[in-house]
């Protein structure tokens, strides 16, 4: 009886866990092409960017100032990279070019997402130096938000804060590292490093989960409070925030080789993985510490971001490379399976069950463009592993 139960247990585990032998990359890309073509047939305006979907054949788009505007052209560039179809290059350029107007924005920290993502890909593919100029100008605008007393870039204007610095902000520092590489001006790099060094003083709890919002006094640079905005509570771990931390610190290590950044990237990843072990489908809830009843709500975008980050991190931690790869593949296998991959007719986005902001009851259990973007990036990294003698190109 014991042996039978044990075998049954193993069988159940094998059934419930995603199979990772190989990921159906070609099928996912074909689906993304079909969905994107259907979206474009209905929504032609290249200053409105696919963000989410509210009903069959009914998209939610954002304008050029939306923080998610860059992900749709980013996804189009991946479609071009995967397929080589000139149609996707044409569409990618069409939706990238209007975002050049954002390179002078100084009221947002999201310029890495909005400008960095589409223009970095445009530059790498076309080598057109005007795209390089846009990247450098966007980095210039981003560092205008740096305050030497705090040592960090300010994430948000307005709201109930004094000088908020959010974990998501780590993601936009890649633009600064790249701007130094593209321009030779080290001030972008120095500000990115200052931001991270100050951030690491307060970002992590003892268990290496992350706080979402650090609020500073801009006069003295002192930390005033550690809060959440999108997580369940100030003391809980918002899963997408944790994924941003893994990703952002892995990128910081890529550019600096600072072992301290790698240490924190690994700790953030290990916390995420440890929590994920409780979920058979390997997709996190929107907040790891929300009460049981609220943890049924998933955030598939956090899985896509973390999977992509782990496929880079694995290259820097030889002793854990296999484990990080396996966890990434388990998340990806779930995202590519029917429970998470949208194959309904009239769908414009791949990934189901993402959550934007459950704290404010917004965008709960919906498709979100950034989940698609990081899924495609992770599949790109999975299909193009770093091999000896080949320099990694993780900023593609
Ligand atoms: N960076 C905004 C978010 O993750 O919701």
CSV table of N, CA, C and O in Angstrom, one decimal, residues 77 89 93 96-97 100 118-136 178 182:
chain,number,residue,atom,x,y,z
A,77,UNK,N,10.2,42.9,-32.8
A,77,UNK,CA,11.6,42.6,-33.2
A,77,UNK,C,12.0,41.2,-32.9
A,77,UNK,O,12.7,40.6,-33.7
A,89,UNK,N,10.0,43.0,-39.6
A,89,UNK,CA,11.0,44.1,-39.4
A,89,UNK,C,10.3,45.5,-39.8
A,89,UNK,O,10.5,46.5,-39.1
A,93,UNK,N,9.8,48.4,-37.1
A,93,UNK,CA,10.3,49.8,-37.3
A,93,UNK,C,9.2,50.8,-37.2
A,93,UNK,O,9.3,51.9,-36.6
A,96,UNK,N,8.5,51.3,-33.6
A,96,UNK,CA,9.6,51.8,-32.8
A,96,UNK,C,9.8,53.3,-33.1
A,96,UNK,O,9.9,54.0,-32.1
A,97,UNK,N,9.7,53.7,-34.3
A,97,UNK,CA,10.1,55.1,-34.6
A,97,UNK,C,9.3,56.2,-33.8
A,97,UNK,O,10.0,57.1,-33.4
A,100,UNK,N,10.8,57.5,-30.5
A,100,UNK,CA,11.9,58.4,-30.4
A,100,UNK,C,11.5,59.7,-29.7
A,100,UNK,O,12.3,60.3,-29.0
A,118,UNK,N,12.9,48.9,-27.5
A,118,UNK,CA,12.7,48.9,-29.0
A,118,UNK,C,14.0,49.4,-29.7
A,118,UNK,O,14.4,48.9,-30.8
A,119,UNK,N,14.6,50.5,-29.2
A,119,UNK,CA,15.7,51.1,-30.0
A,119,UNK,C,17.0,50.3,-29.9
A,119,UNK,O,17.8,50.3,-30.8
A,120,UNK,N,17.2,49.6,-28.8
A,120,UNK,CA,18.4,48.7,-28.7
A,120,UNK,C,18.3,47.6,-29.8
A,120,UNK,O,19.2,47.4,-30.5
A,121,UNK,N,17.1,47.1,-30.0
A,121,UNK,CA,16.9,46.0,-31.0
A,121,UNK,C,17.0,46.6,-32.4
A,121,UNK,O,17.7,46.1,-33.3
A,122,UNK,N,16.4,47.8,-32.6
A,122,UNK,CA,16.5,48.5,-33.9
A,122,UNK,C,17.9,48.7,-34.2
A,122,UNK,O,18.3,48.5,-35.4
A,123,UNK,N,18.7,49.2,-33.3
A,123,UNK,CA,20.1,49.6,-33.5
A,123,UNK,C,20.9,48.3,-33.9
A,123,UNK,O,21.7,48.3,-34.8
A,124,UNK,N,20.7,47.3,-33.1
A,124,UNK,CA,21.5,46.0,-33.3
A,124,UNK,C,21.2,45.4,-34.7
A,124,UNK,O,22.0,44.9,-35.4
A,125,UNK,N,19.9,45.5,-35.1
A,125,UNK,CA,19.5,44.9,-36.4
A,125,UNK,C,19.9,45.7,-37.6
A,125,UNK,O,20.4,45.2,-38.6
A,126,UNK,N,19.7,47.0,-37.5
A,126,UNK,CA,19.9,47.9,-38.6
A,126,UNK,C,21.3,48.6,-38.6
A,126,UNK,O,21.7,49.0,-39.7
A,127,UNK,N,21.9,48.7,-37.4
A,127,UNK,CA,23.1,49.5,-37.3
A,127,UNK,C,23.0,51.0,-37.7
A,127,UNK,O,24.0,51.7,-37.9
A,128,UNK,N,21.8,51.4,-37.7
A,128,UNK,CA,21.5,52.8,-38.1
A,128,UNK,C,21.9,53.7,-36.9
A,128,UNK,O,21.3,53.6,-35.8
A,129,UNK,N,22.8,54.6,-37.1
A,129,UNK,CA,23.4,55.4,-35.9
A,129,UNK,C,22.4,56.3,-35.3
A,129,UNK,O,22.5,56.8,-34.2
A,130,UNK,N,21.3,56.7,-36.0
A,130,UNK,CA,20.3,57.5,-35.4
A,130,UNK,C,19.6,56.8,-34.2
A,130,UNK,O,19.2,57.5,-33.3
A,131,UNK,N,19.6,55.5,-34.2
A,131,UNK,CA,18.9,54.8,-33.1
A,131,UNK,C,19.9,54.8,-31.9
A,131,UNK,O,19.4,54.9,-30.8
A,132,UNK,N,21.2,54.8,-32.2
A,132,UNK,CA,22.1,54.9,-31.1
A,132,UNK,C,22.0,56.3,-30.4
A,132,UNK,O,22.0,56.4,-29.2
A,133,UNK,N,21.7,57.3,-31.2
A,133,UNK,CA,21.6,58.6,-30.6
A,133,UNK,C,20.3,58.7,-29.7
A,133,UNK,O,20.3,59.4,-28.7
A,134,UNK,N,19.3,58.0,-30.2
A,134,UNK,CA,18.0,58.0,-29.4
A,134,UNK,C,18.3,57.4,-28.0
A,134,UNK,O,17.9,57.8,-26.9
A,135,UNK,N,19.1,56.2,-28.0
A,135,UNK,CA,19.4,55.5,-26.8
A,135,UNK,C,20.2,56.4,-25.8
A,135,UNK,O,19.9,56.5,-24.6
A,136,UNK,N,21.1,57.1,-26.4
A,136,UNK,CA,22.0,58.0,-25.5
A,136,UNK,C,21.2,59.2,-25.0
A,136,UNK,O,21.3,59.5,-23.8
A,178,UNK,N,24.3,50.6,-21.2
A,178,UNK,CA,24.5,50.5,-22.7
A,178,UNK,C,24.8,51.9,-23.2
A,178,UNK,O,25.6,52.0,-24.2
A,182,UNK,N,27.9,52.8,-25.6
A,182,UNK,CA,27.7,53.3,-27.0
A,182,UNK,C,28.3,54.7,-27.1
A,182,UNK,O,28.6,55.1,-28.3
